[in-house]
PDB file of C-alpha atoms in Angstrom:
ATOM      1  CA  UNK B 102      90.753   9.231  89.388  1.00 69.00           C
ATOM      2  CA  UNK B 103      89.918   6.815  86.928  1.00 70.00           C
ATOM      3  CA  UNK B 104      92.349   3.570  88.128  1.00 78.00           C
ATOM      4  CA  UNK B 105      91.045   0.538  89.097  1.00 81.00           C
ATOM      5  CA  UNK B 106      92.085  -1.186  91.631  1.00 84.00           C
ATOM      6  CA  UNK B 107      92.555  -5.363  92.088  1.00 79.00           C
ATOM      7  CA  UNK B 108      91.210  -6.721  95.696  1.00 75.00           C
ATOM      8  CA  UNK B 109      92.934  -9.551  95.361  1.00 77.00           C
ATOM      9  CA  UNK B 110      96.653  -7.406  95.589  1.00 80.00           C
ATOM     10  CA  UNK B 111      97.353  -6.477  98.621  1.00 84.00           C
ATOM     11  CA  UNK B 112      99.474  -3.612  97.072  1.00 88.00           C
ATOM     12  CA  UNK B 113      96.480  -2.510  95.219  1.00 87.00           C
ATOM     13  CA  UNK B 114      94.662  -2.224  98.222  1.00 90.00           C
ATOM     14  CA  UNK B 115      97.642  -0.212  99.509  1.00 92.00           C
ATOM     15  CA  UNK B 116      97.567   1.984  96.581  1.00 94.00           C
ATOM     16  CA  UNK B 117      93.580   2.553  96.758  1.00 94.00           C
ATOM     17  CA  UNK B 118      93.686   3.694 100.451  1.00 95.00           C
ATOM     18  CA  UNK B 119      97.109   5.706  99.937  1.00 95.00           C
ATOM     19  CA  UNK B 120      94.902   7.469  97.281  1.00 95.00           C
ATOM     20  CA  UNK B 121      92.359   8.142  99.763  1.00 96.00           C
ATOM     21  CA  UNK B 122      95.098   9.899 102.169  1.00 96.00           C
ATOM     22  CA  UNK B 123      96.553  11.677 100.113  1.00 96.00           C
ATOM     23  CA  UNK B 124      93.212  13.112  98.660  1.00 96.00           C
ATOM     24  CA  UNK B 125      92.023  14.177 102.328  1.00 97.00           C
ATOM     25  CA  UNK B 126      95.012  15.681 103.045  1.00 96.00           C
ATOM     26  CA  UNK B 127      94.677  18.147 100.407  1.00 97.00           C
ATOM     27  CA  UNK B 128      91.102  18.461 100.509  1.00 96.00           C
ATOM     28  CA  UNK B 129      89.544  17.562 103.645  1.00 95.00           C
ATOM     29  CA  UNK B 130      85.809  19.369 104.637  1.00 95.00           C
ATOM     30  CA  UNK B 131      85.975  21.456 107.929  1.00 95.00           C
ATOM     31  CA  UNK B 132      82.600  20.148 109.216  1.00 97.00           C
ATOM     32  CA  UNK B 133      81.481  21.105 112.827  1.00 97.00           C
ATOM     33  CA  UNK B 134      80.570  17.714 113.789  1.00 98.00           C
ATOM     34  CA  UNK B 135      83.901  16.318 112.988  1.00 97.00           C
ATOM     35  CA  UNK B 136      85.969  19.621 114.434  1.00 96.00           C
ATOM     36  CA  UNK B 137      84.471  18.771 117.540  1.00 97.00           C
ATOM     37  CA  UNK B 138      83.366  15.751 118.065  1.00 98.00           C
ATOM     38  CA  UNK B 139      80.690  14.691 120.733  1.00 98.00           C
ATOM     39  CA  UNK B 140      77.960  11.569 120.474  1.00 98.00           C
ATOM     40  CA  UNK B 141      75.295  14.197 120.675  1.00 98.00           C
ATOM     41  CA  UNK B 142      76.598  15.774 117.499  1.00 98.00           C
ATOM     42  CA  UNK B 143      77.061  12.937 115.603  1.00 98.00           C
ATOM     43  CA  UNK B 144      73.643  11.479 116.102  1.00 98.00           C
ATOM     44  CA  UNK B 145      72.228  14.961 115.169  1.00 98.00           C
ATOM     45  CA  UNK B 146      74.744  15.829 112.289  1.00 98.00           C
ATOM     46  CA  UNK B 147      73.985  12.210 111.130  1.00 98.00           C
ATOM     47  CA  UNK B 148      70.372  12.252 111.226  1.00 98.00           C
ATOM     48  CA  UNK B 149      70.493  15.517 109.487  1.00 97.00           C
ATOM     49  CA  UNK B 150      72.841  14.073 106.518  1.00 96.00           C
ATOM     50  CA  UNK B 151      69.996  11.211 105.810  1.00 94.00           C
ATOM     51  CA  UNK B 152      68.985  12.636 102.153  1.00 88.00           C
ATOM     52  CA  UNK B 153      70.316  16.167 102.489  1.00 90.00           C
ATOM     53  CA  UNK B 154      73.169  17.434 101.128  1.00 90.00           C
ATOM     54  CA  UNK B 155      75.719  18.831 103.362  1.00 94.00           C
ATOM     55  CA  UNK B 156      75.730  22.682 102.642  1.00 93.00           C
ATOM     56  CA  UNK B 157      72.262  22.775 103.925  1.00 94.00           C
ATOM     57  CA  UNK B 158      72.750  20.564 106.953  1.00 96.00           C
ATOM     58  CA  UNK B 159      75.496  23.157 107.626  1.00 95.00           C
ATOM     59  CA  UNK B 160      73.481  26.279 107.283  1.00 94.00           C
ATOM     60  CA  UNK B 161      71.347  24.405 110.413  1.00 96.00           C
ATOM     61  CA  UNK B 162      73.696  22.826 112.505  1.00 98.00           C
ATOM     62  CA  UNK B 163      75.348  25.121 114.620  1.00 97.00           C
ATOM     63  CA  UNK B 164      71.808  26.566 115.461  1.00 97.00           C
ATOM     64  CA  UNK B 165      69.929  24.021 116.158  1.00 98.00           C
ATOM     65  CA  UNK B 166      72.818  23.034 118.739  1.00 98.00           C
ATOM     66  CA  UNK B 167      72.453  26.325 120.537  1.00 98.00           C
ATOM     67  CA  UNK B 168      69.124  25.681 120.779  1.00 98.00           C
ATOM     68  CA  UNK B 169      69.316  22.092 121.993  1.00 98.00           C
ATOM     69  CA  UNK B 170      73.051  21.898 123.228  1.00 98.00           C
ATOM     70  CA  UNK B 171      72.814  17.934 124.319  1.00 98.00           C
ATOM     71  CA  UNK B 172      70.456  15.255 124.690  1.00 98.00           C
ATOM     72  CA  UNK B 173      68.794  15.863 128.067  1.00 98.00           C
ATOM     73  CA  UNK B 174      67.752  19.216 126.728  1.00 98.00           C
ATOM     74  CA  UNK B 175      66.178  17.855 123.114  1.00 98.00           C
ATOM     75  CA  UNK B 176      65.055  14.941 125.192  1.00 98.00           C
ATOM     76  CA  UNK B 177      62.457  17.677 127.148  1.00 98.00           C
ATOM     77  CA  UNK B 178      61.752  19.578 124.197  1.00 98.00           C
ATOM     78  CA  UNK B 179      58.342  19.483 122.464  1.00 97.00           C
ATOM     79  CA  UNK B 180      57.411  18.013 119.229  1.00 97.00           C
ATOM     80  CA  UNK B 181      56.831  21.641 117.613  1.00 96.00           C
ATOM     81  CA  UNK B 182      59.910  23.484 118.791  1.00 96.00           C
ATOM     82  CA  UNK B 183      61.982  20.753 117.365  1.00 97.00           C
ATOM     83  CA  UNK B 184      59.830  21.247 113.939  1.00 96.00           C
ATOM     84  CA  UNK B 185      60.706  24.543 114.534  1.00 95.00           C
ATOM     85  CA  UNK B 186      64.035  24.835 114.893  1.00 96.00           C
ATOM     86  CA  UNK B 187      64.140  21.919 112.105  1.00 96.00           C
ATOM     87  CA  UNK B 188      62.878  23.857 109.566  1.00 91.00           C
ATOM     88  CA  UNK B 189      64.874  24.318 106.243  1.00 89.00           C
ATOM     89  CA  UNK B 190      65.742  20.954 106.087  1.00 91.00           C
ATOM     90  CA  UNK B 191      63.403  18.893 105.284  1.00 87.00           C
ATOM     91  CA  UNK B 192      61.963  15.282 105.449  1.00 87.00           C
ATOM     92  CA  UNK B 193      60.348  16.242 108.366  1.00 91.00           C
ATOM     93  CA  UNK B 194      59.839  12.988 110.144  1.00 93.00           C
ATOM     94  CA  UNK B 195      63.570  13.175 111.100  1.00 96.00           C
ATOM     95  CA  UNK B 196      62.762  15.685 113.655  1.00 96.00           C
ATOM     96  CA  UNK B 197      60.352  13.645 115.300  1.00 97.00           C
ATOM     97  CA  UNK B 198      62.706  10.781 115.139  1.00 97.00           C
ATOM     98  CA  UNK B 199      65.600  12.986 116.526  1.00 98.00           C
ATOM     99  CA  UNK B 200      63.081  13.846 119.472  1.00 98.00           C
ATOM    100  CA  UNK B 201      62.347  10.151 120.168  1.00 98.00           C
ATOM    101  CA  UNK B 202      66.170   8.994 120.030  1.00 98.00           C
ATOM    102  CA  UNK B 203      67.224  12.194 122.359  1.00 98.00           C
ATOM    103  CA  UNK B 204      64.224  10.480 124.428  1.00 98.00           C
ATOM    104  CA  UNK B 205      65.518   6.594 124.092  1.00 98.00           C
ATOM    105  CA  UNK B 206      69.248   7.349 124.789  1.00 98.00           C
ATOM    106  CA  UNK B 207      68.205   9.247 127.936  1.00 98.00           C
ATOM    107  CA  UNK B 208      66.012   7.146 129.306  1.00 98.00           C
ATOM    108  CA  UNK B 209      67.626   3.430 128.268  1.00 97.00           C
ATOM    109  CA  UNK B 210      71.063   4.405 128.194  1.00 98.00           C
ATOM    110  CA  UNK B 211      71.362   7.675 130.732  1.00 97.00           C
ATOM    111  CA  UNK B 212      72.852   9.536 127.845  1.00 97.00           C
ATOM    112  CA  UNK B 213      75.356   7.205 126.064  1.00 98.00           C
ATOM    113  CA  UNK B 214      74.991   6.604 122.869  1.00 98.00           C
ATOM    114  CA  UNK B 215      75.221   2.389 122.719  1.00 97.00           C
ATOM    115  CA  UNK B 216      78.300   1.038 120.815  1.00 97.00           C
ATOM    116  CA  UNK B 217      76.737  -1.550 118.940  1.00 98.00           C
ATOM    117  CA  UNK B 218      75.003  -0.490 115.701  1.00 98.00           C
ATOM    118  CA  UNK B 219      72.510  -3.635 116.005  1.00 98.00           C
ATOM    119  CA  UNK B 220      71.041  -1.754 119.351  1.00 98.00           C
ATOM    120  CA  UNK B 221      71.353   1.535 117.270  1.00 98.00           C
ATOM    121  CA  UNK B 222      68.848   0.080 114.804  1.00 98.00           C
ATOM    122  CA  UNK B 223      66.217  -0.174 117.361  1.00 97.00           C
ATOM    123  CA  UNK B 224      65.742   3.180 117.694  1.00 98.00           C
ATOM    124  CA  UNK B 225      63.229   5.246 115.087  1.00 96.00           C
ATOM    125  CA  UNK B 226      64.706   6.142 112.049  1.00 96.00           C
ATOM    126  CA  UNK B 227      68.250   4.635 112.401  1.00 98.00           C
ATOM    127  CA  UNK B 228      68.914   1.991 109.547  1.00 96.00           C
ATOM    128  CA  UNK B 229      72.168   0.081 109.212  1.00 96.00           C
ATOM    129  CA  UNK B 230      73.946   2.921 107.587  1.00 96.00           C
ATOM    130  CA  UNK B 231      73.407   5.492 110.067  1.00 97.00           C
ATOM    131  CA  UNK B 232      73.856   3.094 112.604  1.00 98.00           C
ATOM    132  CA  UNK B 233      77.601   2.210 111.458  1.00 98.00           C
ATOM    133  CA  UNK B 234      77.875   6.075 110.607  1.00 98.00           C
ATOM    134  CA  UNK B 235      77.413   6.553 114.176  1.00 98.00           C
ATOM    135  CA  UNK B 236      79.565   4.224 116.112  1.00 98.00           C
ATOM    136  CA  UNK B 237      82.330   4.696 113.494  1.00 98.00           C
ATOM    137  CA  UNK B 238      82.041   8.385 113.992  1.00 98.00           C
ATOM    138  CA  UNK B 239      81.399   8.546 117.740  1.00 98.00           C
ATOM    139  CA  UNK B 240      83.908   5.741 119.112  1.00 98.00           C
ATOM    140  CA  UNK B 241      86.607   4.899 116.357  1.00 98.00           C
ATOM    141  CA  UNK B 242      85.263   1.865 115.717  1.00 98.00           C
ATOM    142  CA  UNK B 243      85.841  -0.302 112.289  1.00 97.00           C
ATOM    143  CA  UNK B 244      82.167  -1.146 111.092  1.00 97.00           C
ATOM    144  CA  UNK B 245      81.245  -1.646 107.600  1.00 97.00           C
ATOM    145  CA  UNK B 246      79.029   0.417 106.345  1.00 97.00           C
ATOM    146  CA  UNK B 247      77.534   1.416 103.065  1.00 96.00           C
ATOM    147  CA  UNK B 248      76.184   5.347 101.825  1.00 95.00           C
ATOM    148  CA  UNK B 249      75.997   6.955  98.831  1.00 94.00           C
ATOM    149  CA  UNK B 250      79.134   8.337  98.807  1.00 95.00           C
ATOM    150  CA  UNK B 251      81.034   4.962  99.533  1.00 96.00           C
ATOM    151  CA  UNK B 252      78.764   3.117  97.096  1.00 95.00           C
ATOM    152  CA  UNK B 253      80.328   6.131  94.339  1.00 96.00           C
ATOM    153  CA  UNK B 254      83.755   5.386  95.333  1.00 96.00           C
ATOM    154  CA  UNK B 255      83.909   1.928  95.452  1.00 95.00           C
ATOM    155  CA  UNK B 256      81.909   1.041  92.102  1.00 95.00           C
ATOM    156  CA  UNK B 257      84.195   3.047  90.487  1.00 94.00           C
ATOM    157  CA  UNK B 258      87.104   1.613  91.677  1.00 94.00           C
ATOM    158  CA  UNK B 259      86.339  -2.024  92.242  1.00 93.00           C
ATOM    159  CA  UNK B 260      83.425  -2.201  89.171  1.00 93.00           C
ATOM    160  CA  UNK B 261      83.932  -0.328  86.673  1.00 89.00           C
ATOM    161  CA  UNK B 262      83.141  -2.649  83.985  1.00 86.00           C
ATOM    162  CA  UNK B 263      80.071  -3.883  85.555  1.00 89.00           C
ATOM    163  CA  UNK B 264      76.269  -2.699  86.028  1.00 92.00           C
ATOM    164  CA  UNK B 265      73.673  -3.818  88.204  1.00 93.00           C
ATOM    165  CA  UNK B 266      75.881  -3.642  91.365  1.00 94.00           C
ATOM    166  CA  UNK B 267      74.411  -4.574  94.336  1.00 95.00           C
ATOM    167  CA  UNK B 268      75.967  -3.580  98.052  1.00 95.00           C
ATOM    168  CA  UNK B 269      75.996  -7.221  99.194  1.00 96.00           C
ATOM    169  CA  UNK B 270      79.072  -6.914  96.255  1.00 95.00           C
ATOM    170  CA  UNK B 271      80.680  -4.086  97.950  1.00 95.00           C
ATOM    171  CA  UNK B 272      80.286  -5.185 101.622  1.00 95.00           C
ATOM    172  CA  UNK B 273      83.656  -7.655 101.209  1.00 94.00           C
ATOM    173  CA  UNK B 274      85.929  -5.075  99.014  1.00 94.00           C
ATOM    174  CA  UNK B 275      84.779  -2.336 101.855  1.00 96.00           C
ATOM    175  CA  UNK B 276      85.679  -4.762 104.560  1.00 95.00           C
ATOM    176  CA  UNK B 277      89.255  -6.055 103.114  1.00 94.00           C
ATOM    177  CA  UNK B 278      90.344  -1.860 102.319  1.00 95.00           C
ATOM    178  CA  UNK B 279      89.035  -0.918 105.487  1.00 96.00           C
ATOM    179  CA  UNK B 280      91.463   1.172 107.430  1.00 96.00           C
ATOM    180  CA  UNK B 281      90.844  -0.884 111.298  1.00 96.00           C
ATOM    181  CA  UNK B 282      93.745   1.512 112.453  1.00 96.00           C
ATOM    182  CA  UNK B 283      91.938   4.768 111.808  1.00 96.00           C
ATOM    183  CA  UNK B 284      88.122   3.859 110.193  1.00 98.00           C
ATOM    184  CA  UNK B 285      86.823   7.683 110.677  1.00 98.00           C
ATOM    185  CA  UNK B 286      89.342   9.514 108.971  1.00 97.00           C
ATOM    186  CA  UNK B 287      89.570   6.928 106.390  1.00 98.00           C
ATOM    187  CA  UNK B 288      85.120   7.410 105.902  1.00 98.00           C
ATOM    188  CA  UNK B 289      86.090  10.670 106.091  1.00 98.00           C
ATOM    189  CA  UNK B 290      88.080  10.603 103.157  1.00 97.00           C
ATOM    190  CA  UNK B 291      85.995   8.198 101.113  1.00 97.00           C
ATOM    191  CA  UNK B 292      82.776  10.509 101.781  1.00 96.00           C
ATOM    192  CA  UNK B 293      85.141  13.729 100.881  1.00 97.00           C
ATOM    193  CA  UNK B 294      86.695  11.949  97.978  1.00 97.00           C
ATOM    194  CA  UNK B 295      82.837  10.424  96.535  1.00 96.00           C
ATOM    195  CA  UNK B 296      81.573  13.962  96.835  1.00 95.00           C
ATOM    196  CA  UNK B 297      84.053  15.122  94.439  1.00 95.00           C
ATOM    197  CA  UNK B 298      83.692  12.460  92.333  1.00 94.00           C
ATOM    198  CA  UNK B 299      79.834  13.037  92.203  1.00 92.00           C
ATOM    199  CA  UNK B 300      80.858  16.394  90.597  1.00 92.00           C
ATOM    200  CA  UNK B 301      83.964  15.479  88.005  1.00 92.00           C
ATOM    201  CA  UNK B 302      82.689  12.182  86.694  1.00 92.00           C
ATOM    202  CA  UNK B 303      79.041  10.756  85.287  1.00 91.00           C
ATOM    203  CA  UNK B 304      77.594   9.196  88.629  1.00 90.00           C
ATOM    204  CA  UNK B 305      78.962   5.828  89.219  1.00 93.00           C
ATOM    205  CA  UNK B 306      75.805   5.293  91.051  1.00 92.00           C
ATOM    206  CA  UNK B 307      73.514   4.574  88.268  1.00 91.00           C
ATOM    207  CA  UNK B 308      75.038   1.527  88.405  1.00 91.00           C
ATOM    208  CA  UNK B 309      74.047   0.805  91.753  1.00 93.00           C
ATOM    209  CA  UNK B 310      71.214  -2.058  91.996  1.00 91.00           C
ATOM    210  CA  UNK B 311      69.706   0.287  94.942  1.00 88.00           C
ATOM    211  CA  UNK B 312      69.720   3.137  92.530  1.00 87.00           C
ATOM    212  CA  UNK B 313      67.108   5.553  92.727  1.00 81.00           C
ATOM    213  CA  UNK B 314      66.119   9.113  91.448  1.00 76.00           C
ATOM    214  CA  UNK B 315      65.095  11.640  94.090  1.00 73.00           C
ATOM    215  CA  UNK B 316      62.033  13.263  93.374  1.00 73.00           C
ATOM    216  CA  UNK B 317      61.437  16.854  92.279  1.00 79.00           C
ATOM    217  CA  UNK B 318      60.786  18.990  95.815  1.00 75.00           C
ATOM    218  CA  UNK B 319      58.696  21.550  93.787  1.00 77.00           C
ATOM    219  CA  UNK B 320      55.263  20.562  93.485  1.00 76.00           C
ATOM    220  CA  UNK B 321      55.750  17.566  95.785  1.00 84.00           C
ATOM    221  CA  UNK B 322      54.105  15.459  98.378  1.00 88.00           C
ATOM    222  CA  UNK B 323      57.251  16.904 100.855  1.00 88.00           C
ATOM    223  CA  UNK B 324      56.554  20.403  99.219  1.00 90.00           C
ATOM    224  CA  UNK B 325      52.742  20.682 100.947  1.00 93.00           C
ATOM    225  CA  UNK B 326      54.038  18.784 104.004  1.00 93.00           C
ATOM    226  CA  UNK B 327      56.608  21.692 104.684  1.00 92.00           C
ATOM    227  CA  UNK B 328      53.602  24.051 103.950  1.00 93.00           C
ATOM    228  CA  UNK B 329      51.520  22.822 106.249  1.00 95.00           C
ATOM    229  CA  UNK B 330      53.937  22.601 109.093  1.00 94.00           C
ATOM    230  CA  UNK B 331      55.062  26.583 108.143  1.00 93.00           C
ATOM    231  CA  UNK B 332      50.995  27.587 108.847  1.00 94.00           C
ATOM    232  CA  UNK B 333      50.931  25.645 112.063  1.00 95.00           C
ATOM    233  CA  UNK B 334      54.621  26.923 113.219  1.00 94.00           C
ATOM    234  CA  UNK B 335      53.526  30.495 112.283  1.00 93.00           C
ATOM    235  CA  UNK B 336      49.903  30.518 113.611  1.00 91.00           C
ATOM    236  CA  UNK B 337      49.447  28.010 115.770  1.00 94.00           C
ATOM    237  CA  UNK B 338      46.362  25.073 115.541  1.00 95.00           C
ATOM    238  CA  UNK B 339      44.481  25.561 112.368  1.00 93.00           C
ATOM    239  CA  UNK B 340      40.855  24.383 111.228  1.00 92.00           C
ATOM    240  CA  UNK B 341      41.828  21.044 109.305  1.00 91.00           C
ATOM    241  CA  UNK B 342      39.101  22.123 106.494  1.00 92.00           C
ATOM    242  CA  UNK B 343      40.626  25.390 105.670  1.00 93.00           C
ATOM    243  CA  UNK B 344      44.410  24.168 105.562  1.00 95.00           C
ATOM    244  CA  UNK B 345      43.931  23.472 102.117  1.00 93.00           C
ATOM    245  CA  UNK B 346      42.660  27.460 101.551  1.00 93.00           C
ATOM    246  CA  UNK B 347      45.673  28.384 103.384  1.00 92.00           C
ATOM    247  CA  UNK B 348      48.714  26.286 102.121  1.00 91.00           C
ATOM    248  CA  UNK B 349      47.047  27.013  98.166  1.00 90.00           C
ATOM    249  CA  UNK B 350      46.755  23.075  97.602  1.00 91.00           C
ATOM    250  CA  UNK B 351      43.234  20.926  96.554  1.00 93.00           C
ATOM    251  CA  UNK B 352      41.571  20.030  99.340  1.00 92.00           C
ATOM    252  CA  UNK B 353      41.893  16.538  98.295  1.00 94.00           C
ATOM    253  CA  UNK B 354      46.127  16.161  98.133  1.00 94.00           C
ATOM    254  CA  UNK B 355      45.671  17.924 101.489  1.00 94.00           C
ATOM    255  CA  UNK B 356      43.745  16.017 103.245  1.00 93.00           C
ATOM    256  CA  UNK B 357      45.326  12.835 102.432  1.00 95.00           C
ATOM    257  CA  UNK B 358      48.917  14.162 103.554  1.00 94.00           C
ATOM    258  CA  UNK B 359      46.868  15.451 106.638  1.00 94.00           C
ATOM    259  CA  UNK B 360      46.047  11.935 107.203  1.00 95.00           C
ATOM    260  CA  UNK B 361      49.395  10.773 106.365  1.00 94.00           C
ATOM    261  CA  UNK B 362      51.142  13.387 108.781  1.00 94.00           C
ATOM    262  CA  UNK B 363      48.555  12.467 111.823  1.00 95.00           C
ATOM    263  CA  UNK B 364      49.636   8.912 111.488  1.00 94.00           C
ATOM    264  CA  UNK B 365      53.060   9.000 111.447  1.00 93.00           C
ATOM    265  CA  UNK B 366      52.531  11.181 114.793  1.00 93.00           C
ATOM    266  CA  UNK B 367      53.614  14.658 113.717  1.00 93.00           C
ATOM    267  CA  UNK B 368      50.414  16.258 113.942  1.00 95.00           C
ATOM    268  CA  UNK B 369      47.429  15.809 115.809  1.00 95.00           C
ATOM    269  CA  UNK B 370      43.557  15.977 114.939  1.00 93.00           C
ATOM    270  CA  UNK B 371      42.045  17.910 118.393  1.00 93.00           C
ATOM    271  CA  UNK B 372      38.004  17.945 117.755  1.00 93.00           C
ATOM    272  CA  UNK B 373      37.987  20.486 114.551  1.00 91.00           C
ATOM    273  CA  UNK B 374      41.661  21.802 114.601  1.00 93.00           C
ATOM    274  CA  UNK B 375      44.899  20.311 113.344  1.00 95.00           C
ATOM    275  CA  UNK B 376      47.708  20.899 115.971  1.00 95.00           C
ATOM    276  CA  UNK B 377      50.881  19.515 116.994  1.00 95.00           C
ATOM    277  CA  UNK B 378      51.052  16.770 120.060  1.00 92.00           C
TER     278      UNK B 378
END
């Protein structure tokens, strides 16, 4: 767990993604999304997975895909049943961007998912890491890509005596171990093998350059925004000056994530009620 491994030897490379094998053998996730694999549910497993840790994105899955079994049915669906069925998870601006790709892929593509992650990244809330996530996943593809859980692995294998790492670093050591022959099942194994790693070891992470601490949920901006949508979902369009009186917030905070939530497109401002488009 704690080797180190030399790019520069091809037998160390060998060795690193030998490791990797024989970990997933022995400990490989059962995951819906990769038991049965479809482009629909790897664009929604994947846009689910941006910030959330997989137990909850499990709890959700398999629902939400009963409810919207493929594209051209999320693709119809409104803005508030998708909230709806998206609630639990969070970072709720993924729904709406789930809405609007289910939208794009039907209407530019006729319901295939595009090969190329640069086209992928012209679509609303797909950076370059869920872009490679989802060609890798979808098509067997090789693409580099970098998440948290490849970041873990490889600074702990490739830098450990170094801080301040940045991923323009670990782009060239992920692209010469890269398994061409079989890149899912070898991300599938690094993100298996980093997720234990995040729990037996201090977090290699914090010495990432892109390192970050996630905020506390409790008391939160995202804490009032999932409040808000909850009174909506429940009750339908609500006077935007009593939200606050409802949700238990100032009337202050609320009004500025009101505004914040109205531009981004979630909710909508309809004479004196708050509603959803």
């Amino acid at each position: 767990m704690n080797e180190s491994f030399n790019l520069d030897d091809p037998a160390s490379i060998d060795q690193f993604n030998a490791m990797l094998s024989e970990f997933y053998l022995k400990n490989r996730r059962p995951m819906p999304w990769r038991d049965e694999i479809t482009p629909y549910r790897v664009v929604v497993s994947e846009i689910m997975l941006q910030q959330t840790q997989v137990p909850r994105v499990l709890k959700k899955f398999d629902e939400f895909i009963q409810i919207f079994p493929d594209f051209a049915a999320l693709a119809q669906a409104s803005l508030e049943d998708v909230l709806r069925a998206w609630q639990g998870l969070g970072y709720n601006r993924r729904a709406k961007y789930l809405l609007q790709i289910a939208q794009e892929i039907m209407n530019r593509w006729d319901g295939v998912v595009p090969d190329d992650p640069a086209v992928l990244q012209t679509l609303p809330g797909i950076g370059a890491a869920t872009a490679g996530s989802i060609v890798v996943f979808t098509y067997d593809l090789p693409v580099a890509f970098i998440e948290t859980n490849v970041r873990r692995v490889f600074i702990h294998h490739f830098f450990q005596d170094q801080a301040d790492v940045s991923d323009k670093e670990i782009y060239p050591v992920l692209t010469r171990t890269l398994d061409c022959a079989h890149p899912r099942e070898w991300y599938y194994s690094i993100m298996d093998y980093g997720t234990f790693l995040a729990g037996a070891i201090e977090n290699p992470n914090r010495r990432s350059r892109h390192y970050a601490v996630q905020s506390k949920f409790s008391g939160s901006d995202r804490e009032i925004r999932g409040r808000i949508l909850k009174v909506l979902l429940d009750g339908g369009p609500v006077a935007g000056d009593i939200i606050h009186q409802k949700i238990q917030s100032e009337k202050e905070r609320t009004d500025r994530i009101l505004g914040q939530m109205i531009h981004e497109g979630l909710l909508i401002k309809d004479g004196s009620l708050i509603r959803f488009p």
